[in-house]
PDB file of C-alpha atoms in Angstrom:
ATOM      1  CA  MET G   1     -26.953  28.817 -57.804  1.00 59.00           C
ATOM      2  CA  LYS G   2     -25.411  30.770 -55.037  1.00 66.00           C
ATOM      3  CA  ILE G   3     -27.709  32.588 -51.934  1.00 78.00           C
ATOM      4  CA  ASN G   4     -26.759  35.748 -49.971  1.00 79.00           C
ATOM      5  CA  LYS G   5     -26.995  34.948 -46.698  1.00 87.00           C
ATOM      6  CA  THR G   6     -29.672  37.597 -44.611  1.00 92.00           C
ATOM      7  CA  ASN G   7     -29.561  38.579 -41.585  1.00 91.00           C
ATOM      8  CA  ALA G   8     -31.969  35.775 -40.460  1.00 94.00           C
ATOM      9  CA  ALA G   9     -29.570  33.085 -41.502  1.00 95.00           C
ATOM     10  CA  ARG G  10     -26.313  34.937 -39.746  1.00 94.00           C
ATOM     11  CA  LEU G  11     -28.407  34.936 -36.995  1.00 93.00           C
ATOM     12  CA  LEU G  12     -29.215  31.414 -37.071  1.00 95.00           C
ATOM     13  CA  ASP G  13     -25.593  30.101 -38.010  1.00 95.00           C
ATOM     14  CA  GLN G  14     -24.888  32.056 -34.724  1.00 94.00           C
ATOM     15  CA  ALA G  15     -27.763  30.377 -32.739  1.00 92.00           C
ATOM     16  CA  LYS G  16     -26.179  26.905 -34.193  1.00 94.00           C
ATOM     17  CA  ILE G  17     -29.905  26.354 -35.501  1.00 95.00           C
ATOM     18  CA  LYS G  18     -31.013  24.185 -38.671  1.00 95.00           C
ATOM     19  CA  TYR G  19     -32.705  25.811 -41.394  1.00 96.00           C
ATOM     20  CA  GLU G  20     -32.492  25.232 -45.261  1.00 95.00           C
ATOM     21  CA  LEU G  21     -32.498  28.695 -47.283  1.00 96.00           C
ATOM     22  CA  ILE G  22     -35.117  28.029 -50.203  1.00 95.00           C
ATOM     23  CA  PRO G  23     -35.007  30.428 -53.284  1.00 94.00           C
ATOM     24  CA  TYR G  24     -38.109  30.585 -55.895  1.00 94.00           C
ATOM     25  CA  GLU G  25     -39.230  33.046 -58.201  1.00 91.00           C
ATOM     26  CA  PHE G  26     -41.610  36.155 -56.744  1.00 89.00           C
ATOM     27  CA  ASP G  27     -43.346  38.293 -58.815  1.00 87.00           C
ATOM     28  CA  GLU G  28     -43.732  41.668 -57.660  1.00 85.00           C
ATOM     29  CA  ASN G  29     -47.604  42.380 -58.393  1.00 87.00           C
ATOM     30  CA  ASP G  30     -48.652  38.974 -55.977  1.00 90.00           C
ATOM     31  CA  LEU G  31     -46.720  38.742 -52.914  1.00 91.00           C
ATOM     32  CA  SER G  32     -49.156  36.259 -51.302  1.00 91.00           C
ATOM     33  CA  ALA G  33     -48.420  33.435 -49.583  1.00 94.00           C
ATOM     34  CA  SER G  34     -50.399  31.306 -52.009  1.00 93.00           C
ATOM     35  CA  HIS G  35     -48.515  32.045 -55.189  1.00 93.00           C
ATOM     36  CA  VAL G  36     -45.119  31.402 -52.456  1.00 95.00           C
ATOM     37  CA  ALA G  37     -46.548  28.271 -51.672  1.00 96.00           C
ATOM     38  CA  LYS G  38     -46.914  27.410 -55.099  1.00 95.00           C
ATOM     39  CA  ALA G  39     -43.411  28.557 -55.988  1.00 95.00           C
ATOM     40  CA  LEU G  40     -42.341  25.879 -53.832  1.00 96.00           C
ATOM     41  CA  ASN G  41     -45.027  23.126 -54.457  1.00 96.00           C
ATOM     42  CA  GLU G  42     -45.442  22.763 -50.576  1.00 96.00           C
ATOM     43  CA  PRO G  43     -49.449  23.048 -48.709  1.00 96.00           C
ATOM     44  CA  ILE G  44     -50.392  26.907 -48.008  1.00 96.00           C
ATOM     45  CA  GLU G  45     -50.934  25.976 -44.841  1.00 96.00           C
ATOM     46  CA  GLN G  46     -46.882  25.489 -43.996  1.00 97.00           C
ATOM     47  CA  VAL G  47     -45.961  28.465 -45.364  1.00 97.00           C
ATOM     48  CA  PHE G  48     -46.605  31.083 -42.814  1.00 97.00           C
ATOM     49  CA  LYS G  49     -46.873  35.190 -43.264  1.00 97.00           C
ATOM     50  CA  THR G  50     -45.199  37.708 -40.844  1.00 97.00           C
ATOM     51  CA  ILE G  51     -47.470  40.303 -39.913  1.00 97.00           C
ATOM     52  CA  VAL G  52     -46.382  43.629 -37.783  1.00 98.00           C
ATOM     53  CA  LEU G  53     -49.365  45.055 -35.497  1.00 98.00           C
ATOM     54  CA  LYS G  54     -49.270  48.019 -33.348  1.00 98.00           C
ATOM     55  CA  GLY G  55     -51.295  47.228 -29.643  1.00 98.00           C
ATOM     56  CA  ASP G  56     -52.569  50.539 -28.076  1.00 98.00           C
ATOM     57  CA  LYS G  57     -51.022  49.836 -24.475  1.00 96.00           C
ATOM     58  CA  SER G  58     -47.653  46.856 -25.450  1.00 94.00           C
ATOM     59  CA  GLY G  59     -46.492  48.837 -28.741  1.00 97.00           C
ATOM     60  CA  TYR G  60     -45.407  46.713 -31.542  1.00 98.00           C
ATOM     61  CA  PHE G  61     -45.954  42.915 -31.441  1.00 98.00           C
ATOM     62  CA  VAL G  62     -45.673  40.205 -34.472  1.00 97.00           C
ATOM     63  CA  CYS G  63     -47.726  37.250 -35.682  1.00 98.00           C
ATOM     64  CA  VAL G  64     -47.093  34.559 -37.780  1.00 97.00           C
ATOM     65  CA  ILE G  65     -49.647  32.546 -38.963  1.00 98.00           C
ATOM     66  CA  PRO G  66     -50.690  29.907 -41.785  1.00 98.00           C
ATOM     67  CA  GLY G  67     -50.143  31.699 -45.586  1.00 96.00           C
ATOM     68  CA  ASP G  68     -53.704  31.066 -46.158  1.00 95.00           C
ATOM     69  CA  SER G  69     -55.425  32.580 -42.942  1.00 96.00           C
ATOM     70  CA  GLU G  70     -55.973  36.432 -41.835  1.00 96.00           C
ATOM     71  CA  VAL G  71     -54.873  37.704 -38.434  1.00 97.00           C
ATOM     72  CA  ASP G  72     -57.737  38.069 -36.147  1.00 98.00           C
ATOM     73  CA  LEU G  73     -57.235  41.923 -34.649  1.00 98.00           C
ATOM     74  CA  LYS G  74     -58.927  40.693 -31.431  1.00 98.00           C
ATOM     75  CA  LYS G  75     -57.797  37.519 -30.621  1.00 98.00           C
ATOM     76  CA  ALA G  76     -54.368  39.249 -31.497  1.00 98.00           C
ATOM     77  CA  ALA G  77     -54.728  42.480 -29.025  1.00 98.00           C
ATOM     78  CA  LYS G  78     -55.928  39.628 -26.151  1.00 97.00           C
ATOM     79  CA  VAL G  79     -52.826  37.745 -26.617  1.00 97.00           C
ATOM     80  CA  SER G  80     -50.517  40.448 -26.573  1.00 97.00           C
ATOM     81  CA  GLY G  81     -52.636  42.334 -23.441  1.00 97.00           C
ATOM     82  CA  ASN G  82     -53.714  45.126 -25.703  1.00 98.00           C
ATOM     83  CA  LYS G  83     -57.319  46.284 -26.023  1.00 97.00           C
ATOM     84  CA  ASN G  84     -57.119  46.964 -29.644  1.00 97.00           C
ATOM     85  CA  CYS G  85     -54.673  46.989 -32.122  1.00 98.00           C
ATOM     86  CA  ASP G  86     -53.715  47.336 -36.075  1.00 98.00           C
ATOM     87  CA  LEU G  87     -51.312  46.485 -38.601  1.00 97.00           C
ATOM     88  CA  ILE G  88     -48.910  48.830 -38.943  1.00 98.00           C
ATOM     89  CA  PRO G  89     -49.035  50.849 -42.253  1.00 97.00           C
ATOM     90  CA  GLN G  90     -47.131  49.667 -45.336  1.00 94.00           C
ATOM     91  CA  LYS G  91     -44.263  52.490 -45.166  1.00 96.00           C
ATOM     92  CA  ASP G  92     -43.399  51.688 -41.126  1.00 97.00           C
ATOM     93  CA  LEU G  93     -42.525  47.956 -42.183  1.00 97.00           C
ATOM     94  CA  LEU G  94     -39.042  48.857 -43.125  1.00 97.00           C
ATOM     95  CA  PRO G  95     -38.099  51.355 -40.756  1.00 97.00           C
ATOM     96  CA  LEU G  96     -39.003  49.039 -37.994  1.00 97.00           C
ATOM     97  CA  THR G  97     -38.308  45.629 -38.536  1.00 97.00           C
ATOM     98  CA  GLY G  98     -35.417  46.260 -41.541  1.00 96.00           C
ATOM     99  CA  TYR G  99     -37.392  44.065 -44.077  1.00 96.00           C
ATOM    100  CA  ILE G 100     -40.330  44.730 -46.779  1.00 94.00           C
ATOM    101  CA  ARG G 101     -43.695  43.903 -47.395  1.00 93.00           C
ATOM    102  CA  GLY G 102     -43.070  40.205 -48.883  1.00 94.00           C
ATOM    103  CA  GLY G 103     -39.465  40.059 -47.500  1.00 95.00           C
ATOM    104  CA  CYS G 104     -40.507  40.498 -43.759  1.00 97.00           C
ATOM    105  CA  SER G 105     -39.124  37.034 -41.753  1.00 97.00           C
ATOM    106  CA  PRO G 106     -39.640  36.535 -37.715  1.00 96.00           C
ATOM    107  CA  VAL G 107     -36.342  36.054 -37.226  1.00 95.00           C
ATOM    108  CA  GLY G 108     -33.533  39.146 -37.048  1.00 94.00           C
ATOM    109  CA  MET G 109     -35.955  42.514 -36.889  1.00 95.00           C
ATOM    110  CA  LYS G 110     -33.549  45.338 -35.872  1.00 94.00           C
ATOM    111  CA  LYS G 111     -35.246  45.274 -32.593  1.00 94.00           C
ATOM    112  CA  ARG G 112     -37.111  42.391 -31.033  1.00 93.00           C
ATOM    113  CA  PHE G 113     -40.589  42.118 -30.313  1.00 96.00           C
ATOM    114  CA  PRO G 114     -43.337  39.695 -28.559  1.00 96.00           C
ATOM    115  CA  THR G 115     -43.818  37.536 -31.122  1.00 96.00           C
ATOM    116  CA  TYR G 116     -47.159  34.980 -31.368  1.00 97.00           C
ATOM    117  CA  ILE G 117     -47.185  31.980 -34.125  1.00 97.00           C
ATOM    118  CA  HIS G 118     -50.753  29.954 -34.771  1.00 97.00           C
ATOM    119  CA  GLU G 119     -50.796  26.882 -32.505  1.00 96.00           C
ATOM    120  CA  THR G 120     -51.195  24.953 -36.224  1.00 97.00           C
ATOM    121  CA  CYS G 121     -47.377  25.753 -36.442  1.00 96.00           C
ATOM    122  CA  LEU G 122     -47.500  22.396 -33.505  1.00 96.00           C
ATOM    123  CA  LEU G 123     -49.256  20.343 -36.477  1.00 96.00           C
ATOM    124  CA  TYR G 124     -45.931  20.072 -38.247  1.00 96.00           C
ATOM    125  CA  GLU G 125     -42.004  19.324 -38.094  1.00 95.00           C
ATOM    126  CA  HIS G 126     -41.245  21.778 -39.695  1.00 96.00           C
ATOM    127  CA  ILE G 127     -42.766  25.291 -41.562  1.00 97.00           C
ATOM    128  CA  PHE G 128     -41.687  28.121 -44.313  1.00 98.00           C
ATOM    129  CA  VAL G 129     -41.647  31.522 -43.639  1.00 97.00           C
ATOM    130  CA  SER G 130     -39.442  34.466 -45.210  1.00 97.00           C
ATOM    131  CA  ALA G 131     -35.862  34.120 -45.107  1.00 97.00           C
ATOM    132  CA  GLY G 132     -35.770  38.492 -44.878  1.00 96.00           C
ATOM    133  CA  GLN G 133     -36.173  39.001 -48.617  1.00 94.00           C
ATOM    134  CA  ARG G 134     -38.063  38.563 -51.664  1.00 94.00           C
ATOM    135  CA  GLY G 135     -37.805  35.094 -53.228  1.00 94.00           C
ATOM    136  CA  LEU G 136     -36.139  33.522 -50.434  1.00 96.00           C
ATOM    137  CA  GLN G 137     -37.745  31.399 -47.619  1.00 97.00           C
ATOM    138  CA  MET G 138     -36.906  29.538 -45.128  1.00 96.00           C
ATOM    139  CA  ARG G 139     -37.381  26.191 -44.213  1.00 97.00           C
ATOM    140  CA  ILE G 140     -37.063  25.378 -40.282  1.00 97.00           C
ATOM    141  CA  GLY G 141     -38.211  23.119 -37.647  1.00 97.00           C
ATOM    142  CA  ILE G 142     -40.574  24.565 -35.404  1.00 95.00           C
ATOM    143  CA  THR G 143     -39.107  23.759 -32.372  1.00 93.00           C
ATOM    144  CA  ASP G 144     -36.171  25.354 -34.149  1.00 93.00           C
ATOM    145  CA  LEU G 145     -38.316  28.705 -34.899  1.00 93.00           C
ATOM    146  CA  ILE G 146     -39.815  29.053 -31.260  1.00 90.00           C
ATOM    147  CA  GLU G 147     -35.970  28.587 -29.791  1.00 86.00           C
ATOM    148  CA  ALA G 148     -34.904  31.062 -31.979  1.00 85.00           C
ATOM    149  CA  THR G 149     -37.075  33.981 -31.182  1.00 86.00           C
ATOM    150  CA  GLU G 150     -38.750  33.463 -28.271  1.00 87.00           C
ATOM    151  CA  VAL G 151     -42.354  32.955 -29.705  1.00 93.00           C
ATOM    152  CA  GLU G 152     -45.384  32.286 -28.105  1.00 95.00           C
ATOM    153  CA  THR G 153     -48.051  29.834 -30.241  1.00 96.00           C
ATOM    154  CA  ALA G 154     -51.494  31.161 -29.733  1.00 96.00           C
ATOM    155  CA  GLU G 155     -54.880  30.988 -31.239  1.00 97.00           C
ATOM    156  CA  ILE G 156     -54.291  34.523 -33.558  1.00 98.00           C
ATOM    157  CA  VAL G 157     -56.763  33.390 -36.705  1.00 96.00           C
TER     158      VAL G 157
END
């Protein structure tokens, strides 16, 4: 089966960073990380989801968290230098990042935003993140992801 390269994959190719694209059956009615983890037959703690937020001081930033977790807005605000922050409205996701809900990758957004990944990522050699479209995940080494996105590890859940 031919897998079309996403923008995220092309950027990683350009940077000569290793990754693996893994297609899976997605359900339009269930875009949850738990569904993705089941489809991949991988532990949910290694399937990370990408959340875009807006802070009151810094503007937009990104949190990448384990699939079984919720972002802690107070911790995310503090880490990003804000007093408070909130999730962006879903309608703003595509124009802002170039990605849709259920297919938002921390790699290759329209603009590079400050990005924070939950520190549990360091427990794993590799994690799974969206490759930039629904039904396609990326298996990537954590050190490679940190290099590719200039992500900062933090306690954000």
